[in-house]
């Protein structure tokens, strides 16, 4: 069979999708999906700000300020939610009621109860729920997950991870990303949630967490410097840092009895520039190599489209989604109390 042409990739088989939220990250996804090569075609854009109509027009999508209008469109099969976290539960419920598959930007919710409700709604309706955890789709992170799954790393002992940047320091103070009730615990909902997603995938159900969250270099209401120490039910720990007042760094390292792997991003996932991978294996010298750039955001969306079409199951389980949000809820409690909090 011959390779698919761009025309074939943009055939009616692509999943017709409404993109809800045309801000910074929504526009990133719209741009990635414009050619239809990920199996999704954005046919409608929704944003509360009518000024977003210009962007929608440029991207050749119908526009409205009303989510209900998009959900009433029979041609729309799925929705992508790139909206404030506190809106996700209500919007997912509305999408499911309209029979639409849902891809939700992280975090799924701010409470375990909300995450459980959304996962259950989608399951009961037979609809796919995708999550914006693109870190799992970065090639070197996928290598870590495979090495853990196969036993190559041995018994997993510890994770060390840091995903920090200073992108929010120039945001207008009215931006929802700078609201403590919308984005609590420093950089946790912006970046740290990706690290805890990977930690839950690798280490299983979290048991408890202790957090230090301070405001050392800005007036960001939720704090600009956050670190969390997490213990897991099956043993092992994870240290996670998510700071909003230092230049970009993204580092993820996992340590096992047979070896360890560290991955450093060369640039923010907004514009990927590849990775530096350092490995240490028992009785072998430490090695360092570079991995070429890739588009993990697109690959995550492709996996969602394939799940909608029944080609393959979506790789992020509902249980992982719930465990991650349960951990987030405990992190927020500990950031406020300064105490060890059960998950």
GROMACS .gro file of C-alpha atoms in nm:
model
  343
    1UNK     CA    1   0.000   0.000   0.000
    2UNK     CA    2   0.137   0.341  -0.088
    3UNK     CA    3   0.218   0.602   0.176
    4UNK     CA    4  -0.065   0.835   0.269
    5UNK     CA    5  -0.062   1.172   0.100
    6UNK     CA    6  -0.154   1.495   0.283
    7UNK     CA    7  -0.491   1.484   0.106
    8UNK     CA    8  -0.557   1.138   0.245
    9UNK     CA    9  -0.457   1.250   0.594
   10UNK     CA   10  -0.714   1.530   0.578
   11UNK     CA   11  -0.989   1.297   0.461
   12UNK     CA   12  -1.324   1.273   0.645
   13UNK     CA   13  -1.160   1.002   0.861
   14UNK     CA   14  -0.990   1.275   1.061
   15UNK     CA   15  -1.171   1.354   1.386
   16UNK     CA   16  -1.361   1.681   1.353
   17UNK     CA   17  -1.288   1.876   1.666
   18UNK     CA   18  -1.384   2.196   1.847
   19UNK     CA   19  -1.099   2.375   2.025
   20UNK     CA   20  -1.220   2.551   2.340
   21UNK     CA   21  -0.980   2.820   2.461
   22UNK     CA   22  -0.780   3.016   2.206
   23UNK     CA   23  -0.515   3.154   2.437
   24UNK     CA   24  -0.141   3.081   2.440
   25UNK     CA   25  -0.162   2.701   2.456
   26UNK     CA   26  -0.479   2.667   2.252
   27UNK     CA   27  -0.311   2.851   1.968
   28UNK     CA   28  -0.007   2.624   1.995
   29UNK     CA   29  -0.231   2.320   1.947
   30UNK     CA   30  -0.433   2.480   1.667
   31UNK     CA   31  -0.114   2.553   1.476
   32UNK     CA   32   0.013   2.197   1.519
   33UNK     CA   33  -0.316   2.050   1.402
   34UNK     CA   34  -0.381   2.276   1.106
   35UNK     CA   35  -0.256   2.028   0.844
   36UNK     CA   36  -0.466   1.739   0.983
   37UNK     CA   37  -0.162   1.512   1.006
   38UNK     CA   38  -0.236   1.416   1.368
   39UNK     CA   39  -0.572   1.271   1.270
   40UNK     CA   40  -0.766   1.571   1.403
   41UNK     CA   41  -0.915   1.862   1.214
   42UNK     CA   42  -1.017   2.172   1.409
   43UNK     CA   43  -1.348   2.286   1.261
   44UNK     CA   44  -1.463   2.519   1.539
   45UNK     CA   45  -1.296   2.754   1.785
   46UNK     CA   46  -1.454   2.873   2.109
   47UNK     CA   47  -1.332   3.151   2.335
   48UNK     CA   48  -1.504   3.384   2.579
   49UNK     CA   49  -1.305   3.672   2.431
   50UNK     CA   50  -1.458   3.782   2.097
   51UNK     CA   51  -1.117   3.918   1.991
   52UNK     CA   52  -1.010   3.556   1.935
   53UNK     CA   53  -1.231   3.552   1.625
   54UNK     CA   54  -0.945   3.692   1.417
   55UNK     CA   55  -0.722   3.397   1.505
   56UNK     CA   56  -1.005   3.152   1.433
   57UNK     CA   57  -1.059   3.312   1.094
   58UNK     CA   58  -0.688   3.284   1.014
   59UNK     CA   59  -0.702   2.915   1.107
   60UNK     CA   60  -1.013   2.859   0.891
   61UNK     CA   61  -1.235   2.750   1.177
   62UNK     CA   62  -1.585   2.867   1.268
   63UNK     CA   63  -1.589   3.080   1.583
   64UNK     CA   64  -1.824   3.142   1.871
   65UNK     CA   65  -1.804   3.261   2.230
   66UNK     CA   66  -2.053   2.993   2.337
   67UNK     CA   67  -1.943   2.635   2.407
   68UNK     CA   68  -2.303   2.520   2.375
   69UNK     CA   69  -2.311   2.628   2.012
   70UNK     CA   70  -2.009   2.412   1.933
   71UNK     CA   71  -2.150   2.114   2.123
   72UNK     CA   72  -2.476   2.142   1.929
   73UNK     CA   73  -2.285   2.104   1.600
   74UNK     CA   74  -2.349   1.747   1.485
   75UNK     CA   75  -2.030   1.746   1.276
   76UNK     CA   76  -1.813   1.796   1.587
   77UNK     CA   77  -1.696   1.460   1.724
   78UNK     CA   78  -1.458   1.576   1.995
   79UNK     CA   79  -1.357   1.880   2.196
   80UNK     CA   80  -1.016   1.997   2.312
   81UNK     CA   81  -1.029   2.197   2.636
   82UNK     CA   82  -0.751   2.454   2.677
   83UNK     CA   83  -0.938   2.646   2.944
   84UNK     CA   84  -0.888   2.744   3.311
   85UNK     CA   85  -0.860   2.439   3.535
   86UNK     CA   86  -1.166   2.520   3.744
   87UNK     CA   87  -1.388   2.498   3.435
   88UNK     CA   88  -1.284   2.151   3.326
   89UNK     CA   89  -1.534   1.943   3.522
   90UNK     CA   90  -1.836   2.142   3.403
   91UNK     CA   91  -1.712   2.154   3.045
   92UNK     CA   92  -1.637   1.781   3.036
   93UNK     CA   93  -1.985   1.705   3.167
   94UNK     CA   94  -2.139   1.925   2.897
   95UNK     CA   95  -1.929   1.761   2.625
   96UNK     CA   96  -2.019   1.410   2.741
   97UNK     CA   97  -2.388   1.502   2.753
   98UNK     CA   98  -2.352   1.607   2.389
   99UNK     CA   99  -2.180   1.277   2.299
  100UNK     CA  100  -1.836   1.428   2.231
  101UNK     CA  101  -1.497   1.276   2.307
  102UNK     CA  102  -1.279   1.501   2.526
  103UNK     CA  103  -0.912   1.596   2.525
  104UNK     CA  104  -0.847   1.806   2.836
  105UNK     CA  105  -0.542   2.016   2.911
  106UNK     CA  106  -0.378   1.949   3.245
  107UNK     CA  107  -0.468   1.938   3.522
  108UNK     CA  108  -0.787   1.740   3.472
  109UNK     CA  109  -0.932   1.892   3.789
  110UNK     CA  110  -0.821   2.044   4.118
  111UNK     CA  111  -0.980   1.771   4.333
  112UNK     CA  112  -0.984   1.393   4.340
  113UNK     CA  113  -1.366   1.397   4.345
  114UNK     CA  114  -1.377   1.606   4.029
  115UNK     CA  115  -1.128   1.381   3.850
  116UNK     CA  116  -1.319   1.069   3.950
  117UNK     CA  117  -1.643   1.222   3.824
  118UNK     CA  118  -1.498   1.315   3.485
  119UNK     CA  119  -1.329   0.979   3.432
  120UNK     CA  120  -1.650   0.797   3.528
  121UNK     CA  121  -1.866   1.011   3.299
  122UNK     CA  122  -1.649   0.941   2.995
  123UNK     CA  123  -1.622   0.568   3.071
  124UNK     CA  124  -1.994   0.523   3.123
  125UNK     CA  125  -2.066   0.704   2.796
  126UNK     CA  126  -1.804   0.504   2.603
  127UNK     CA  127  -1.615   0.823   2.517
  128UNK     CA  128  -1.239   0.876   2.509
  129UNK     CA  129  -1.084   1.109   2.768
  130UNK     CA  130  -0.740   1.234   2.667
  131UNK     CA  131  -0.503   1.442   2.881
  132UNK     CA  132  -0.248   1.707   2.794
  133UNK     CA  133   0.043   1.516   2.946
  134UNK     CA  134   0.270   1.538   2.644
  135UNK     CA  135   0.582   1.462   2.849
  136UNK     CA  136   0.497   1.091   2.817
  137UNK     CA  137   0.533   1.129   2.440
  138UNK     CA  138   0.883   1.282   2.443
  139UNK     CA  139   1.109   1.013   2.290
  140UNK     CA  140   1.359   0.994   2.579
  141UNK     CA  141   1.081   0.993   2.840
  142UNK     CA  142   0.916   0.711   2.646
  143UNK     CA  143   1.251   0.528   2.674
  144UNK     CA  144   1.242   0.570   3.052
  145UNK     CA  145   0.888   0.434   3.072
  146UNK     CA  146   0.984   0.136   2.856
  147UNK     CA  147   1.300   0.067   3.060
  148UNK     CA  148   1.095   0.070   3.379
  149UNK     CA  149   0.821  -0.150   3.232
  150UNK     CA  150   1.068  -0.409   3.103
  151UNK     CA  151   1.260  -0.426   3.430
  152UNK     CA  152   1.580  -0.294   3.273
  153UNK     CA  153   1.614  -0.031   3.548
  154UNK     CA  154   1.561  -0.291   3.820
  155UNK     CA  155   1.369  -0.196   4.132
  156UNK     CA  156   1.274   0.170   4.104
  157UNK     CA  157   1.402   0.368   4.400
  158UNK     CA  158   1.372   0.740   4.345
  159UNK     CA  159   1.276   1.016   4.103
  160UNK     CA  160   1.431   1.363   4.090
  161UNK     CA  161   1.252   1.615   3.870
  162UNK     CA  162   1.245   1.988   3.805
  163UNK     CA  163   1.032   2.173   3.550
  164UNK     CA  164   1.065   2.547   3.605
  165UNK     CA  165   1.056   2.870   3.406
  166UNK     CA  166   0.994   3.243   3.441
  167UNK     CA  167   0.740   3.286   3.160
  168UNK     CA  168   0.466   3.404   3.395
  169UNK     CA  169   0.659   3.694   3.550
  170UNK     CA  170   0.549   3.926   3.268
  171UNK     CA  171   0.182   3.823   3.266
  172UNK     CA  172  -0.080   4.081   3.354
  173UNK     CA  173  -0.190   4.029   3.713
  174UNK     CA  174  -0.546   3.967   3.592
  175UNK     CA  175  -0.438   3.649   3.407
  176UNK     CA  176  -0.603   3.336   3.550
  177UNK     CA  177  -0.265   3.162   3.566
  178UNK     CA  178  -0.175   3.406   3.845
  179UNK     CA  179  -0.480   3.332   4.059
  180UNK     CA  180  -0.410   3.120   4.366
  181UNK     CA  181  -0.752   2.954   4.348
  182UNK     CA  182  -0.707   2.867   3.979
  183UNK     CA  183  -0.339   2.768   3.984
  184UNK     CA  184  -0.235   2.688   4.343
  185UNK     CA  185   0.101   2.577   4.487
  186UNK     CA  186   0.358   2.770   4.286
  187UNK     CA  187   0.421   2.616   3.946
  188UNK     CA  188   0.243   2.292   4.030
  189UNK     CA  189  -0.049   2.321   3.786
  190UNK     CA  190   0.168   2.477   3.515
  191UNK     CA  191   0.463   2.239   3.513
  192UNK     CA  192   0.484   2.022   3.822
  193UNK     CA  193   0.169   1.832   3.725
  194UNK     CA  194   0.361   1.683   3.430
  195UNK     CA  195   0.629   1.553   3.667
  196UNK     CA  196   0.379   1.398   3.907
  197UNK     CA  197   0.203   1.234   3.612
  198UNK     CA  198   0.529   1.060   3.522
  199UNK     CA  199   0.599   0.976   3.886
  200UNK     CA  200   0.256   0.813   3.926
  201UNK     CA  201   0.306   0.619   3.603
  202UNK     CA  202   0.643   0.489   3.721
  203UNK     CA  203   0.595   0.448   4.097
  204UNK     CA  204   0.224   0.381   4.134
  205UNK     CA  205  -0.018   0.516   4.392
  206UNK     CA  206   0.120   0.802   4.605
  207UNK     CA  207   0.095   0.773   4.984
  208UNK     CA  208   0.185   1.113   5.126
  209UNK     CA  209   0.364   1.438   5.046
  210UNK     CA  210   0.537   1.727   5.219
  211UNK     CA  211   0.566   2.061   5.036
  212UNK     CA  212   0.756   2.385   5.081
  213UNK     CA  213   0.603   2.670   4.880
  214UNK     CA  214   0.739   3.023   4.917
  215UNK     CA  215   0.727   3.358   4.743
  216UNK     CA  216   1.092   3.460   4.714
  217UNK     CA  217   1.126   3.666   4.395
  218UNK     CA  218   0.787   3.793   4.278
  219UNK     CA  219   0.435   3.890   4.375
  220UNK     CA  220   0.280   3.575   4.225
  221UNK     CA  221  -0.006   3.500   4.469
  222UNK     CA  222   0.036   3.121   4.470
  223UNK     CA  223   0.409   3.142   4.542
  224UNK     CA  224   0.700   3.125   4.299
  225UNK     CA  225   0.920   2.852   4.451
  226UNK     CA  226   0.774   2.508   4.522
  227UNK     CA  227   0.924   2.171   4.605
  228UNK     CA  228   0.749   1.850   4.703
  229UNK     CA  229   0.877   1.525   4.854
  230UNK     CA  230   0.645   1.235   4.772
  231UNK     CA  231   0.632   0.881   4.912
  232UNK     CA  232   0.456   0.596   4.734
  233UNK     CA  233   0.243   0.310   4.864
  234UNK     CA  234   0.474   0.049   4.710
  235UNK     CA  235   0.789   0.223   4.833
  236UNK     CA  236   1.019   0.475   4.671
  237UNK     CA  237   1.016   0.853   4.665
  238UNK     CA  238   1.003   1.145   4.426
  239UNK     CA  239   1.138   1.497   4.462
  240UNK     CA  240   0.956   1.747   4.239
  241UNK     CA  241   1.038   2.116   4.192
  242UNK     CA  242   0.825   2.367   4.001
  243UNK     CA  243   0.953   2.722   4.027
  244UNK     CA  244   0.813   3.028   3.847
  245UNK     CA  245   1.102   3.270   3.897
  246UNK     CA  246   1.407   3.107   3.736
  247UNK     CA  247   1.507   3.062   3.370
  248UNK     CA  248   1.380   2.748   3.199
  249UNK     CA  249   1.497   2.410   3.316
  250UNK     CA  250   1.340   2.071   3.265
  251UNK     CA  251   1.512   1.770   3.417
  252UNK     CA  252   1.368   1.426   3.489
  253UNK     CA  253   1.577   1.148   3.640
  254UNK     CA  254   1.480   0.802   3.761
  255UNK     CA  255   1.704   0.574   3.966
  256UNK     CA  256   1.680   0.196   3.990
  257UNK     CA  257   1.892  -0.087   4.125
  258UNK     CA  258   2.030  -0.167   3.778
  259UNK     CA  259   2.084   0.186   3.651
  260UNK     CA  260   1.958   0.540   3.614
  261UNK     CA  261   1.852   0.771   3.331
  262UNK     CA  262   1.841   1.151   3.333
  263UNK     CA  263   1.667   1.355   3.062
  264UNK     CA  264   1.721   1.730   3.018
  265UNK     CA  265   1.515   1.933   2.773
  266UNK     CA  266   1.715   2.180   2.565
  267UNK     CA  267   1.411   2.409   2.530
  268UNK     CA  268   1.052   2.446   2.650
  269UNK     CA  269   0.801   2.212   2.487
  270UNK     CA  270   0.639   2.518   2.329
  271UNK     CA  271   0.927   2.504   2.078
  272UNK     CA  272   1.112   2.172   2.127
  273UNK     CA  273   1.484   2.161   2.051
  274UNK     CA  274   1.573   1.809   2.155
  275UNK     CA  275   1.703   1.645   2.471
  276UNK     CA  276   2.027   1.550   2.644
  277UNK     CA  277   2.016   1.200   2.791
  278UNK     CA  278   2.266   1.081   3.051
  279UNK     CA  279   2.267   0.716   3.159
  280UNK     CA  280   2.449   0.516   3.423
  281UNK     CA  281   2.422   0.137   3.426
  282UNK     CA  282   2.572  -0.113   3.668
  283UNK     CA  283   2.936  -0.193   3.581
  284UNK     CA  284   2.929   0.037   3.276
  285UNK     CA  285   3.066   0.388   3.214
  286UNK     CA  286   2.828   0.683   3.220
  287UNK     CA  287   2.717   0.789   2.871
  288UNK     CA  288   2.576   1.114   2.734
  289UNK     CA  289   2.385   1.150   2.407
  290UNK     CA  290   2.154   1.392   2.232
  291UNK     CA  291   1.806   1.313   2.102
  292UNK     CA  292   1.671   1.509   1.805
  293UNK     CA  293   1.368   1.740   1.843
  294UNK     CA  294   1.017   1.597   1.819
  295UNK     CA  295   0.663   1.728   1.874
  296UNK     CA  296   0.523   1.543   2.176
  297UNK     CA  297   0.213   1.765   2.187
  298UNK     CA  298   0.119   1.647   1.837
  299UNK     CA  299   0.193   1.284   1.923
  300UNK     CA  300  -0.034   1.299   2.227
  301UNK     CA  301  -0.315   1.442   2.016
  302UNK     CA  302  -0.251   1.174   1.754
  303UNK     CA  303  -0.288   0.905   2.022
  304UNK     CA  304  -0.619   1.064   2.123
  305UNK     CA  305  -0.742   1.063   1.762
  306UNK     CA  306  -0.643   0.698   1.719
  307UNK     CA  307  -0.832   0.608   2.036
  308UNK     CA  308  -1.141   0.791   1.909
  309UNK     CA  309  -1.119   0.596   1.584
  310UNK     CA  310  -1.067   0.267   1.768
  311UNK     CA  311  -0.719   0.212   1.626
  312UNK     CA  312  -0.558   0.176   1.970
  313UNK     CA  313  -0.636   0.242   2.335
  314UNK     CA  314  -0.541   0.582   2.475
  315UNK     CA  315  -0.219   0.523   2.674
  316UNK     CA  316  -0.293   0.737   2.983
  317UNK     CA  317  -0.528   0.542   3.208
  318UNK     CA  318  -0.814   0.689   3.406
  319UNK     CA  319  -0.654   0.550   3.722
  320UNK     CA  320  -0.334   0.745   3.653
  321UNK     CA  321  -0.539   1.059   3.591
  322UNK     CA  322  -0.720   1.020   3.923
  323UNK     CA  323  -0.405   0.934   4.123
  324UNK     CA  324  -0.228   1.237   3.982
  325UNK     CA  325  -0.508   1.474   4.080
  326UNK     CA  326  -0.537   1.314   4.424
  327UNK     CA  327  -0.166   1.389   4.464
  328UNK     CA  328  -0.215   1.745   4.339
  329UNK     CA  329  -0.490   1.800   4.596
  330UNK     CA  330  -0.259   1.678   4.875
  331UNK     CA  331   0.024   1.898   4.744
  332UNK     CA  332  -0.202   2.203   4.762
  333UNK     CA  333  -0.300   2.115   5.120
  334UNK     CA  334   0.063   2.068   5.221
  335UNK     CA  335   0.167   2.394   5.052
  336UNK     CA  336  -0.078   2.571   5.283
  337UNK     CA  337  -0.015   2.370   5.601
  338UNK     CA  338   0.354   2.297   5.569
  339UNK     CA  339   0.276   1.952   5.709
  340UNK     CA  340   0.295   1.598   5.577
  341UNK     CA  341  -0.036   1.530   5.403
  342UNK     CA  342  -0.187   1.194   5.316
  343UNK     CA  343  -0.296   1.145   4.956
   0.00000   0.00000   0.00000
